[in-house]
Amino acid sequence: MSFRTTTAIDYVEDVSPGSGALPPRAWYARSDAMSLSLNGSWRLRVSATADAEDDSFAEEGYDAGDWPEVTVPGHWVLQGGGSFGSPVYTNHLYPFPVDPPRVPTENPTGDHLRFFDLPADWPSDGGAVLRFDGVESCARVWLNGTDIGEFKGSRLPHEFAVGHLLKPGGNVLAVRVHQWSAGSYLEDQDQWWLPGIFRDVTLLHRPAGGVLDFFVHASYDHGAREGTLRVDSDVDGRVVVPALDIDVATGESVTVPVRPWTAETPRLYDGELVTEGERVPLRIGFRTVQLADGLIKVNGKPLLFKGVNRHEWHPEQGRALDLETMRADVLLMKRHNINAVRTSHYPPHPAFLDLCDEYGLWVVDECDLETHGFTEQAWRDNPVDDDRWTPALLDRAARMVERDKNHPSVVVWSLGNEAGTGRGLTAMAEWIRGRDGSRLIHYEGDINCRDTDVYSRMYADHAEVERIGRGRDGGSHRRRRLPFILCEYGHAMGNGPGGIADYQRLFESYDRIQGGFIWEWIDHGVKDERYGFAYGGDFGEELHDGNFVCDGLIFPDRTPSPGLVEYKKVIEPVRIEGWESPLPERRRELAGGADGTVRVTNAYDFADLSELAFEWSYQVDGETVETGALPVPALAPGESAEVKLPAPPVDGRGAETQWTVRAVLAAETAWAPRGHLVAWAQLPVNEGSSDRVPQSDAPVLGERRITLGPAAFDARTGALRTIGGVDVTGLRLDVWRAPTDNDNGAHWQPDQRHGPLWRKLGLHRMRHRLDAVEVGDDALTVRTRVAPAAREVGLRTAYRWTSDGTRLRLTVSVAPEGDWTLPLPRLGIRLGLAGSADRVRWFGGGPGEGYPDTKSASMLGRWESTVDELQTPYVRPQENGARPDVRWAEIGGLRVEGDPSFWFTARRWTTEHLDAAEHLTDLVPGDTVWVNLDHGQQGIGSQSCGPGALPQYQLRAAPAEFSFVFSELHDR
């Protein structure tokens, strides 16, 4: 006979949510009742297993003087210099054997101690509540030696009644935290596994007659322009809103004229809930969310989500975010035209939702639930379809809804993410509907929309999104009647995402498509002395998913990436356009009409344009020659107006001329200063004429050199050596780029992963065969064949050099040979300049990088930078820094002109070095600055977890001819 012994740690593997905690209730930041923050320095002892130590540490008088100190909120693996263990990153694989609800014996366990005295004025009447806002993943709590309970649900609040246990001084709070528990099976989100008490710990005085739970119902009738307020409270009291002359009893409704709350116009009314023993401030936003006419509507108008998925992250504190970091996130979002957040994949710190209320962001509030790892076994034993786990699922749903129900920013509840399907999810949806019918329900995995109000997908490609928009996607009858959103798209991993402008055009073309949420907000890089920022595998994890954790629109230090700048432009809320430009494909932009008019359209859902000022500037060959104000009426949402531009201020014949029109904030707002750029457009007028280089000089053959105008070439190989006093090395055709994360693609799409396929073909090790050096009467021609070893495909390449005596013209002709089935990474030339080359000036796209499907935000103008500033510091190094549509560039005493334009890249290491680097610290500057002048670039796409570059952005191998003009700068 065999049996299993019951132990004191059986709660770790219990599927229940815990015991001893109070029912969940509404969260509020402050009241007139006293509170005591228990954040700060705690004592910590980490054990390798859950049962390595007994409970004696929780007893009064225990000597923990030799225990090290850690900061709470915090994660112990991010403190102590590695002495407490290390972070673990997996995307969806559980980092332990899948045997629910069992967890490994090797279960890092942190015993935390906090000693505290009550303030001298702490009231002696009433009770007290101890609140934990977030602990990963399972905790057991003692106060003054008394076991008060245990809980799971890492990103959810738990409160315990402790008034009867408190003493004026010498209180001992003991918390035992286990990294792994049954709850870990429900928390397989794509993020670092980081144990610890990572959100606030607070002691709350609960006066007699104080507030318990309350629910603020604040609806808006857009027809009558009236709001109806009712506050339901477990404790009777009154609700006071001075600005609205409201003073009513709890439970009573009152209807008054109000200004509604929206993400664009976040009007909040200050009020108070007053009971016999407590006064709680309220911030009330009136708005009504409904599913009507097959659309998500707020206050009677359909929404278009221009959203982002947001994990909580700080490169040093992990998920332990302070208020100012959260505020920085919200301000960055608002300044980049983002209007919505999906709280992937758990409820955020509650203070973040206060900020969303205040500044204005639509919120999809997602439950702390993901069981993604069960895909490895075809969802067998998935907890969401196992009745034993349903109480835990319902507990998680309740703790989210009850905590966050009073936030007007929350318009959709999400059941969780990537947890398959099952009865538990249905139970959650039914409970939420019964508790709060004022919001919609989302869950991407519910493909037939049985339990949800929204048809949601992630990473559907453009063609499928268009089919859905046209209503040709099939599916259940219920699903076909629901609005569609992309809860994740535009995977922002490394260089990218590409193609988001094409998605946005679809969103704006079909009413049913109500936008989406870019994956994701921030790179989860861990600050690390070795690498700058570390990612999966850098801590010796047994299983890891590498830099897949670095897939955000901002870098770990919260610097905006080019992807965020691109997204801001793509989703800008004002459209500025003119007639379709007749200029070539390279300038297919919208231009000012022949009569000097521009069309301005308000693309906001709710706000008019009264807070914006418009201004114009006129550029000649990239130089602004005059500026002025542009009178634009305060257009209502969806309205357009034709606005007259002034007469061109100068005669720009023979030059490239354009208007630039900007929409900026007319006055300071809560989220940005006066003059902050909201939207812009450039409207070309005249195309500049090309400055041809007459073939007036003949090449001269010497013993070792060929001279042609200002240039000297190697007589044997035809290789360019100098242009005037500028040394040049290694000029030759280049087709390789250090593959981006999106080039490398997703592992589940092996036949479409261009990076590995390029490498298999050998494009990273092309051989250059010299076929001929021809010295003619008016030109030097060098003929080569560029091809990978072991392959029959190649590129027949001719370099034709001519000169007018002071300038040097290179025409490159490329003819593919063989069966090229793959697009090329790039097509152009590479050359090296002396390492002293530093300053770069150019006329073209900028100020940041851009690629064929990521250059909406590229503004044509004259720019200046250092070589180092041209680099984009992606956490995993890869192709970056190209400036598009460059007319001319100057670097290292050399001027390069396009015919008509080119892509420009310069860096202090070779592409091969960039390709080999795993971290930024691997990139060591050399003695040469390597410059790429590209005729074409392959698009970026988002195939790290989504579709690749669209066909129109792919660089197919085809006959090509392109030219550059080189000259020496004499004023350097």
Coordinates of N, CA, C and O in Angstrom, one line a residue, residues 455 464 467-475 479-480 512:
Y455 N -15.3 39.8 -32.3 CA -14.5 38.9 -33.0 C -13.1 39.4 -33.0 O -12.8 40.4 -33.6
E464 N -6.5 38.6 -45.2 CA -7.6 38.0 -44.4 C -8.3 39.2 -43.7 O -9.6 39.1 -43.6
R467 N -10.7 40.5 -46.2 CA -11.9 39.6 -46.3 C -12.9 39.7 -45.2 O -14.1 39.7 -45.4
I468 N -12.3 39.9 -44.0 CA -13.2 40.0 -42.8 C -14.0 41.4 -43.0 O -15.2 41.5 -42.7
G469 N -13.2 42.4 -43.4 CA -13.9 43.7 -43.6 C -15.0 43.6 -44.6 O -16.1 44.3 -44.4
R470 N -14.8 42.8 -45.6 CA -15.9 42.7 -46.7 C -17.0 41.7 -46.3 O -17.9 41.5 -47.0
G471 N -16.8 41.1 -45.1 CA -17.8 40.1 -44.6 C -17.7 38.8 -45.3 O -18.7 38.0 -45.4
R472 N -16.5 38.4 -45.9 CA -16.4 37.2 -46.6 C -15.5 36.2 -45.9 O -14.9 35.3 -46.5
D473 N -15.5 36.3 -44.6 CA -14.6 35.4 -43.7 C -15.3 34.2 -43.2 O -14.7 33.3 -42.6
G474 N -16.6 34.1 -43.5 CA -17.4 32.9 -43.0 C -17.5 32.9 -41.5 O -17.7 33.9 -40.9
G475 N -17.5 31.7 -40.9 CA -17.7 31.6 -39.5 C -19.1 31.5 -39.1 O -20.0 31.5 -39.9
R479 N -20.8 35.2 -35.1 CA -19.5 35.9 -35.4 C -19.6 36.9 -36.5 O -19.0 38.0 -36.4
R480 N -20.3 36.6 -37.5 CA -20.4 37.5 -38.7 C -21.1 38.8 -38.4 O -21.0 39.7 -39.1
R512 N -16.6 47.5 -40.1 CA -16.6 46.4 -39.2 C -15.2 46.2 -38.5 O -15.2 45.7 -37.3

